[in-house]
Coordinates of C-alpha atoms in Angstrom, one line a residue:
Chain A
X1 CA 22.6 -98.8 7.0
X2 CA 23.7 -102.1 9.0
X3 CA 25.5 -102.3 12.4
X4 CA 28.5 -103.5 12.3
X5 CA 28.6 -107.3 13.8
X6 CA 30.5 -108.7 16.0
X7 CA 31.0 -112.4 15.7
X8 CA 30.1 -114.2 19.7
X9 CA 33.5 -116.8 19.0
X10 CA 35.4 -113.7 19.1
X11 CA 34.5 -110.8 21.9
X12 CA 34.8 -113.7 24.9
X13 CA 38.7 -113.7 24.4
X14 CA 38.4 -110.2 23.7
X15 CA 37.3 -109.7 27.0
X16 CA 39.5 -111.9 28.3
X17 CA 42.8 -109.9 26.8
X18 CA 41.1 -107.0 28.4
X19 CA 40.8 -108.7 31.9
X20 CA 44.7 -109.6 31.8
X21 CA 46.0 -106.6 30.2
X22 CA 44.2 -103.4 30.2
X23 CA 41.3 -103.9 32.9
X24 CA 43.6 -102.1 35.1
X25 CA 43.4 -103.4 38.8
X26 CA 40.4 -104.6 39.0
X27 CA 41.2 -106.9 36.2
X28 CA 44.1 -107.3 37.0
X29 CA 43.0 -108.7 40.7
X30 CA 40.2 -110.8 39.0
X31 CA 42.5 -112.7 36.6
X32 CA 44.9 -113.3 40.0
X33 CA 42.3 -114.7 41.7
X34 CA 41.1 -117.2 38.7
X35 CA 44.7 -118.3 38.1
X36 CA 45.7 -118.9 42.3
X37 CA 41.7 -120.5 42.1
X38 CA 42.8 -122.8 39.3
X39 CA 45.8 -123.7 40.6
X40 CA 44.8 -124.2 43.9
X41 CA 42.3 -126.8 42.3
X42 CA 44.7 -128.6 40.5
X43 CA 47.0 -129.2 43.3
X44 CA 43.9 -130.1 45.4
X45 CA 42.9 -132.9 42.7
X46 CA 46.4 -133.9 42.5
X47 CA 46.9 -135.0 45.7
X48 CA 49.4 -134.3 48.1
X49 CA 51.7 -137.7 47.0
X50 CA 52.4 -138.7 43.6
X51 CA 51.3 -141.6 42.1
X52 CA 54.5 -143.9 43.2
X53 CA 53.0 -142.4 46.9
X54 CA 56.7 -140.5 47.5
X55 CA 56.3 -137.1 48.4
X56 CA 55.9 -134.5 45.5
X57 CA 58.7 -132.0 44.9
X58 CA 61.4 -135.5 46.1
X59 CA 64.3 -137.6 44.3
X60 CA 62.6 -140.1 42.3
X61 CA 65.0 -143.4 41.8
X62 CA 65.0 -144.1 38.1
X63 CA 65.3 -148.2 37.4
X64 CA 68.0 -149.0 34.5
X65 CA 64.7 -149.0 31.9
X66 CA 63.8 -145.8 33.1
X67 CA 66.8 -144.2 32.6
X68 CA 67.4 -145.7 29.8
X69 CA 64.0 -145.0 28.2
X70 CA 65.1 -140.8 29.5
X71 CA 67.9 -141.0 27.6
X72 CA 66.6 -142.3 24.4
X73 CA 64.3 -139.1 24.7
X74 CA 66.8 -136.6 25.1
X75 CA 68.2 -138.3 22.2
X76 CA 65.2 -138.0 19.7
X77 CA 64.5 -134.6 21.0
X78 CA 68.2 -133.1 20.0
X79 CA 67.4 -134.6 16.4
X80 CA 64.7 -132.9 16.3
X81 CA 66.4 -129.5 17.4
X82 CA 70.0 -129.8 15.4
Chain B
X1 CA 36.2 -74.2 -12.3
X2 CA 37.4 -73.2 -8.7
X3 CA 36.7 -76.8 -6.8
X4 CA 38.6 -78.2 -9.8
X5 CA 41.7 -76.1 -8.9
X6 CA 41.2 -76.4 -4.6
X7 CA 41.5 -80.2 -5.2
X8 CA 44.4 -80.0 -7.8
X9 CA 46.0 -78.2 -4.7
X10 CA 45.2 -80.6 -2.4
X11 CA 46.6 -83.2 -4.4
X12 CA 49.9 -81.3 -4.6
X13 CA 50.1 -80.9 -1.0
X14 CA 49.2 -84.1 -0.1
X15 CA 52.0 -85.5 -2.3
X16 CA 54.4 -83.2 -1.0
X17 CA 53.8 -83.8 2.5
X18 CA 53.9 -87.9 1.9
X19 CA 57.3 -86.9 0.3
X20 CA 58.6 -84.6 3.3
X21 CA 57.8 -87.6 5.1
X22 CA 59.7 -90.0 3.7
X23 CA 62.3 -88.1 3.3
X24 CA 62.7 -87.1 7.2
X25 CA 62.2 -90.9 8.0
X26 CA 65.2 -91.6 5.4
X27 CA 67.0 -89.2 7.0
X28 CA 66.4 -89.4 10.9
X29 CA 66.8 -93.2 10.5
X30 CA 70.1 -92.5 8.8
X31 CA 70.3 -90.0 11.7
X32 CA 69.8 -92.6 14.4
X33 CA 71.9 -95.4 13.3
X34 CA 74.8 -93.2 12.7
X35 CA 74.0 -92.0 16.6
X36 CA 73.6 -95.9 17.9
X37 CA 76.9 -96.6 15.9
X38 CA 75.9 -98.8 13.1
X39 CA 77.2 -96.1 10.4
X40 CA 80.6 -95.0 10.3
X41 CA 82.0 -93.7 14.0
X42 CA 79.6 -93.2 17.2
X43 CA 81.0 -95.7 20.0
X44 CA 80.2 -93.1 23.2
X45 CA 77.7 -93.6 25.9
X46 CA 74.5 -92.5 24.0
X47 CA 75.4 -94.2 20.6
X48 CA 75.7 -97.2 23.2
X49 CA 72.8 -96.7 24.4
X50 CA 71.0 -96.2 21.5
X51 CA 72.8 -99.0 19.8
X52 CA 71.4 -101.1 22.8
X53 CA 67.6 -99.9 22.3
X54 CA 67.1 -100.6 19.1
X55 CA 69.2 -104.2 19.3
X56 CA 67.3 -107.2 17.9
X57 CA 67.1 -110.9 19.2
X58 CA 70.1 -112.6 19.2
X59 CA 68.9 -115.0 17.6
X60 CA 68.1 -112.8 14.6
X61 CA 70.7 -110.7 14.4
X62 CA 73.5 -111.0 11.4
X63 CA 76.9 -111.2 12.0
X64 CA 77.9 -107.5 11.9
X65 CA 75.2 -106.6 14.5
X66 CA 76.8 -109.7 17.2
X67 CA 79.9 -107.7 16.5
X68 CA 78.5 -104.5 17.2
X69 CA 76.6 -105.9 20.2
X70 CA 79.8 -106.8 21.7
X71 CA 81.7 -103.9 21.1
X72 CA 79.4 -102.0 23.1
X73 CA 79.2 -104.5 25.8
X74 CA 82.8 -104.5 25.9
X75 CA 83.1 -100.9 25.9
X76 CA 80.5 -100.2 28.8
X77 CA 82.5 -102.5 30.8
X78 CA 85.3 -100.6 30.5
X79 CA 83.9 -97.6 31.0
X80 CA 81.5 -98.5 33.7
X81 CA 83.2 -101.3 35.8
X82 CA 86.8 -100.4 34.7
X83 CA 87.8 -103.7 33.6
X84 CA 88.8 -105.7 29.8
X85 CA 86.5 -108.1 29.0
X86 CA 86.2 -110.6 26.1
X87 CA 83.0 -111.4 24.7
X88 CA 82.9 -114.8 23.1
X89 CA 80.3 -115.9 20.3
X90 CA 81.2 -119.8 20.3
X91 CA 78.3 -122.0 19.3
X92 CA 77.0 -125.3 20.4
X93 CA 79.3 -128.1 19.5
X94 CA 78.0 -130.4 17.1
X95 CA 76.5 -134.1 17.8
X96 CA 76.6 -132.8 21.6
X97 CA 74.1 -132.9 24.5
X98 CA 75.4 -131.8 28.1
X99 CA 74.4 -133.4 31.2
X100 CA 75.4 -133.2 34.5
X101 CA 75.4 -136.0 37.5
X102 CA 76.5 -135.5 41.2
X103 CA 77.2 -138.1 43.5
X104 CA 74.8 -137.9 46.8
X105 CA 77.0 -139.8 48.6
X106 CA 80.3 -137.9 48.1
X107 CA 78.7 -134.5 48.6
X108 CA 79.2 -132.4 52.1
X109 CA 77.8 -129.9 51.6
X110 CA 81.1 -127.6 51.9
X111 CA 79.6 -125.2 49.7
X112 CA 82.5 -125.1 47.3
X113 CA 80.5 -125.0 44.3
X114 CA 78.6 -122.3 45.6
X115 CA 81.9 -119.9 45.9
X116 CA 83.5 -121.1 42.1
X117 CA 80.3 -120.5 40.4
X118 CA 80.0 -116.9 42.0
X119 CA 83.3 -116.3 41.0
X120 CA 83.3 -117.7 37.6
X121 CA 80.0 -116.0 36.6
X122 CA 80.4 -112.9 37.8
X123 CA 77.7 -113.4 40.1
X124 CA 76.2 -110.2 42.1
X125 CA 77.9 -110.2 45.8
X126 CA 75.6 -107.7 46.7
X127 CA 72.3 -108.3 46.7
X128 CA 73.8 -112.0 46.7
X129 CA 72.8 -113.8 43.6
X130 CA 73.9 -118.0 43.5
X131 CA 73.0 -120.3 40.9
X132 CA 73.3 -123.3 43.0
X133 CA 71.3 -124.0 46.2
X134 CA 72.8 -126.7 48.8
X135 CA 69.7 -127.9 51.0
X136 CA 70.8 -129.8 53.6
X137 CA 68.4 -132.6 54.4
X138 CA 67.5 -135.4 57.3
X139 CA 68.9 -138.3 56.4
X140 CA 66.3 -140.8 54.9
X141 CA 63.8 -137.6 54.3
X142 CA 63.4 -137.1 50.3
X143 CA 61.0 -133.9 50.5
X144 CA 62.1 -130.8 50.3
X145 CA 59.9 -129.0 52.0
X146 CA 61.7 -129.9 55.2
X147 CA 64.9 -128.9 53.6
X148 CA 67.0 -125.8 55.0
X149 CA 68.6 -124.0 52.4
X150 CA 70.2 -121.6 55.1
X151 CA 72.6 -124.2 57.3
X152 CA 75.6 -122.9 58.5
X153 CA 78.7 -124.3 56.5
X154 CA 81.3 -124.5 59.3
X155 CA 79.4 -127.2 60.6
X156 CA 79.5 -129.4 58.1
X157 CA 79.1 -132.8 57.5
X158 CA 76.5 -133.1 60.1
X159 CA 75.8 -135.9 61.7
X160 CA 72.6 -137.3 60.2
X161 CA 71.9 -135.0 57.4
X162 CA 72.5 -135.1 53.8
X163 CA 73.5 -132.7 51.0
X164 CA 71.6 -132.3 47.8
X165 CA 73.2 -129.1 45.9
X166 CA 70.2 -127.8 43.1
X167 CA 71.2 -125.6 40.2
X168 CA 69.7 -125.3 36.6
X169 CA 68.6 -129.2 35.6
X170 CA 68.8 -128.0 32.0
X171 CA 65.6 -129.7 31.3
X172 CA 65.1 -130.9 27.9
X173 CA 61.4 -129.9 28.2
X174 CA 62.1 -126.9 29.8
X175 CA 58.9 -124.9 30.6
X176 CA 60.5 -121.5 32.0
X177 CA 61.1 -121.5 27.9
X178 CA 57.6 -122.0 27.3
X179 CA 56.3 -119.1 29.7
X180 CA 58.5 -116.4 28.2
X181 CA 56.5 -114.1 26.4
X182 CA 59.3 -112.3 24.0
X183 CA 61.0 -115.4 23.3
X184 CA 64.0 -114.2 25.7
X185 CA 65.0 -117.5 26.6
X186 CA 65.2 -120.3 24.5
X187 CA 67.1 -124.1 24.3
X188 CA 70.3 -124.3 22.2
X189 CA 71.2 -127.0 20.3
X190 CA 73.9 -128.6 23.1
X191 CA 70.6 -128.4 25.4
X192 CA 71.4 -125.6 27.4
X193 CA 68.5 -123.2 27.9
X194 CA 69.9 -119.4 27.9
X195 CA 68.7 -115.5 28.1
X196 CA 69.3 -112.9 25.8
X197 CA 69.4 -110.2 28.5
X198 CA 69.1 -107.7 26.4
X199 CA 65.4 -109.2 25.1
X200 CA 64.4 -110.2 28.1
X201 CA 61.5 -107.8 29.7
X202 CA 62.0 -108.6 33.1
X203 CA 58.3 -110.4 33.8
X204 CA 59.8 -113.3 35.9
X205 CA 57.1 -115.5 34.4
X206 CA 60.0 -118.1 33.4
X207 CA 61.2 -117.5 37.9
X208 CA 57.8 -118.6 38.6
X209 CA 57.4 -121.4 35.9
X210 CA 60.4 -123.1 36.9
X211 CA 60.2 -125.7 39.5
X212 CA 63.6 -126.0 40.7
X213 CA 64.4 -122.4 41.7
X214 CA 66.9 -122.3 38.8
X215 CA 66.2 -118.6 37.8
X216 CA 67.1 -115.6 39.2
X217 CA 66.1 -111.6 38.8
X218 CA 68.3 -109.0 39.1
X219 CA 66.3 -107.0 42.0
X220 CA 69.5 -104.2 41.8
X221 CA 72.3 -103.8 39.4
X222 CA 74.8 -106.7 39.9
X223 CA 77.7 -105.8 42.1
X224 CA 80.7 -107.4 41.3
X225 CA 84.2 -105.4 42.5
X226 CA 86.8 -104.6 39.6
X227 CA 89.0 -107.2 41.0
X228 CA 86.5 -110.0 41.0
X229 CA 85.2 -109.8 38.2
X230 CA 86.0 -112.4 35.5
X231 CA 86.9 -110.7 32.1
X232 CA 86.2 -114.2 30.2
X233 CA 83.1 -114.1 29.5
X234 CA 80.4 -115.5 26.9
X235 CA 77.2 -113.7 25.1
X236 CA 74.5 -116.3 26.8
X237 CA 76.7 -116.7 29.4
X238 CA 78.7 -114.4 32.4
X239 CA 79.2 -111.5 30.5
X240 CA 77.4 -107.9 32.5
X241 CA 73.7 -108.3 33.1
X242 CA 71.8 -105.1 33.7
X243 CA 69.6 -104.5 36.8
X244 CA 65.5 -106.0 35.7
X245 CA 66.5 -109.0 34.0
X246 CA 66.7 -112.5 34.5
X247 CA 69.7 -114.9 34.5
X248 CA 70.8 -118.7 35.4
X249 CA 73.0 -121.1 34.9
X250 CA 74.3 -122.0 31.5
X251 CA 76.3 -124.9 32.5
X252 CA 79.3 -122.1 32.4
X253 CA 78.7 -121.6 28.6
X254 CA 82.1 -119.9 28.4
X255 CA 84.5 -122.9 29.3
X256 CA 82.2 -125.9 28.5
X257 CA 81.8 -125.2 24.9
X258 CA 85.6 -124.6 24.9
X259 CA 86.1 -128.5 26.2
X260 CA 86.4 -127.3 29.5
X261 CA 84.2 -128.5 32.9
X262 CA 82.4 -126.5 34.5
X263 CA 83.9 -124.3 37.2
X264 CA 81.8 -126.3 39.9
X265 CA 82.7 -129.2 39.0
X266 CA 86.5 -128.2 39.4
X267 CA 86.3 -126.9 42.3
X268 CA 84.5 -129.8 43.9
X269 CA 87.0 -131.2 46.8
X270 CA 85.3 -134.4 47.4
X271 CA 84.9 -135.0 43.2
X272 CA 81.2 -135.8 43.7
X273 CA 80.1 -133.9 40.1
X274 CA 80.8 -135.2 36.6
X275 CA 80.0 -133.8 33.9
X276 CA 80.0 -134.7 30.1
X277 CA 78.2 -135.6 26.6
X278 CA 75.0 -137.7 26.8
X279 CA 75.2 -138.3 23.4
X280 CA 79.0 -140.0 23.7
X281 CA 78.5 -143.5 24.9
X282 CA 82.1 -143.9 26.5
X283 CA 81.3 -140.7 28.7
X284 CA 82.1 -140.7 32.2
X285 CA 78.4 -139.0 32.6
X286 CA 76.8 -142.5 30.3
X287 CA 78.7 -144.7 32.5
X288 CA 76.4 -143.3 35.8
X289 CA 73.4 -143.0 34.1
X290 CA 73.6 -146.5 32.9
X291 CA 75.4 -148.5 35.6
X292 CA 74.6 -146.8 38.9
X293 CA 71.0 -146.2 41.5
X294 CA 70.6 -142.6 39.4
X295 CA 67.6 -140.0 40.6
X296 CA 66.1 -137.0 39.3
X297 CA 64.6 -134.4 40.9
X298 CA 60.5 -133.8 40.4
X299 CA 60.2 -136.2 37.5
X300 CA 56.4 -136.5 37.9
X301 CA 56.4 -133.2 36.6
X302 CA 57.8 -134.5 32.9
X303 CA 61.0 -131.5 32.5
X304 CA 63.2 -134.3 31.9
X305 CA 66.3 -132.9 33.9
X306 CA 69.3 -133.1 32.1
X307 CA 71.1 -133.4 35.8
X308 CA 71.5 -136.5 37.1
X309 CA 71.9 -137.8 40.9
X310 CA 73.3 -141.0 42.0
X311 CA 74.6 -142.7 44.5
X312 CA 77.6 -145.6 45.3

């Protein structure tokens, strides 16, 4: 009689459901640590300005392409939702 | 002989237990949705309650269900807070998308909206629940980080400072909609993203995900006083909100998809909002976006705001 297998692609996010959900607070701790950890990387790599060098988080002046180029997006994305 | 008859009787009782079964599922749903008031009769407290618990999504629920639904939100208002309300259904309008601009330079930060909004959406007064936040800024200084959201409004216009009022930007790529878990909260056609409070779980993952302080959680159950409170009221919109749930603005759902504005627009003294169809090209709200200095708030962060500011 064979062992049941368990394929490798599959008990990683296994684990991982495990971790988040029911790895009680230990887990629980250890997921909150990799998320602040990845976020806290992210921000560090994006920089403290954005690209345009205003602060991040401010009012961002649209010019009339911009806006207009905005609009034509909202526009497109309520056909797509009516 | 014997083993042939044991298993004969095994089969008979294993039959007639699946059919006891079945028969006291038939009959204890049948039980419960008489109880929860989807049969004929059962409007008190517990087939309220019940009806409530086993509610689906608004979204997926038929007609008679909606009606249901708001027969027992009507009725626990009346019983619990004393007061009438009317619970309206009223879809999206067709070929419309709402947006929303407000004039930096008009705005002084009087706190009018503030007070209207409150008022209109039956807001808690106690904990104190706003949809919109007036920061009050140095003039010239764009990051809000250095804003304080907690300036005294007697004082105002101060010398020096500006007034940038933040509610709901109705984002068109809104990503407190994409961090729900259940599916609670979700982008209507008209654009405006809205909570079916009795779906959502209460996780606050959408409070976190959303960059504008937009959403808030109902720490206690919302006080608002018999007299305060405002019987016109809209599913997605101001009608009662239990304690453990999430809510925001809806661009006051109630009156704008009646043709109305919204009730902090009206009650702007210094006429700094508008407020109007982006998709309409002789709206007021089209005429800013395409012939005045217009801003939006976080744009590097690509949740296309729906709300608009500009100045002279």
């Amino acid at each position: 009689m064979t062992e049941p297998q368990v394929r490798a692609s599959v008990a990683p996010s296994v684990g991982r459901r495990d971790l988040l959900t029911g790895g009680g607070l230990g887990g629980r701790l250890l997921a909150l640590l990799g998320a602040s950890g990845a976020l806290g990387a992210a921000d560090a790599a994006a920089g403290p300005a954005a690209p345009d060098g205003l602060p991040r988080g401010a009012l961002r002046r649209l010019s009339r392409q911009d806006a207009s180029a905005a609009l034509a997006r909202i526009r497109a994305r309520w056909r797509v939702r009516r | 002989m014997r083993a042939g008859l044991l298993a004969t009787r095994r089969l008979v009782l294993r039959l007639g237990g699946l059919a006891a079964a079945v028969a006291a599922l038939v009959g204890g749903r049948r039980a419960l949705a008489q109880a929860a008031g989807t049969g004929a009769g059962g409007s008190g407290p517990l087939a309220d309650a019940l009806g409530s618990l086993f509610q689906d999504h608004y979204r997926r629920m038929s007609p008679e269900e909606v009606k249901s639904a708001i027969g027992r939100i009507e009725r626990r208002a009346k019983r619990e807070l004393g007061v009438e309300i009317t619970v309206g259904t009223e879809p999206p309008l067709p070929d419309v998308v709402f947006g929303y601009a407000l004039n930096l330079s008009k705005c002084k930060g009087l706190r009018r909206c503030v007070e209207a909004c409150v008022a209109e959406n039956n807001l808690s007064r106690d904990p104190q629940v706003q949809y919109i936040r007036v920061l009050e800024l140095d003039h010239g200084d764009l990051n809000l980080n250095h804003a304080d959201h907690y300036y005294e409004a007697e004082t105002v216009p101060r010398p020096g400072k500006v007034y940038l009022p933040i509610q709901c930007m109705q984002c068109d790529d809104p990503p407190c909609v994409k961090a729900c878990p259940v599916e609670a909260t979700w982008q209507e056609r008209d654009g405006i993203t809205v909570v079916d409070y009795d779906w959502c779980i209460g996780c606050r993952y959408c409070q976190a995900a959303c960059p504008y302080w937009a959403r808030h959680f109902n720490w206690g159950e919302p006080a608002v006083s018999r007299e305060q409170f405002n019987g016109d009221t809209h599913y997605l919109g101001n009608r009662p909100r239990p304690k453990g749930v999430v809510e925001k603005c809806t661009f006051c759902v109630q009156r704008t998809r009646k043709g109305r504005q919204p009730a902090c627009l009206e009650a702007c003294p210094t006429g700094a909002r508008i407020f109007g169809n982006l998709l309409d090209p002789d709206s007021d709200i089209r005429y800013v976006i395409e012939n005045k200095t217009v801003f939006r708030l976080k744009e590097e962060l690509g949740t296309e705001p729906k709300f608009w500011y500009f100045t002279d």
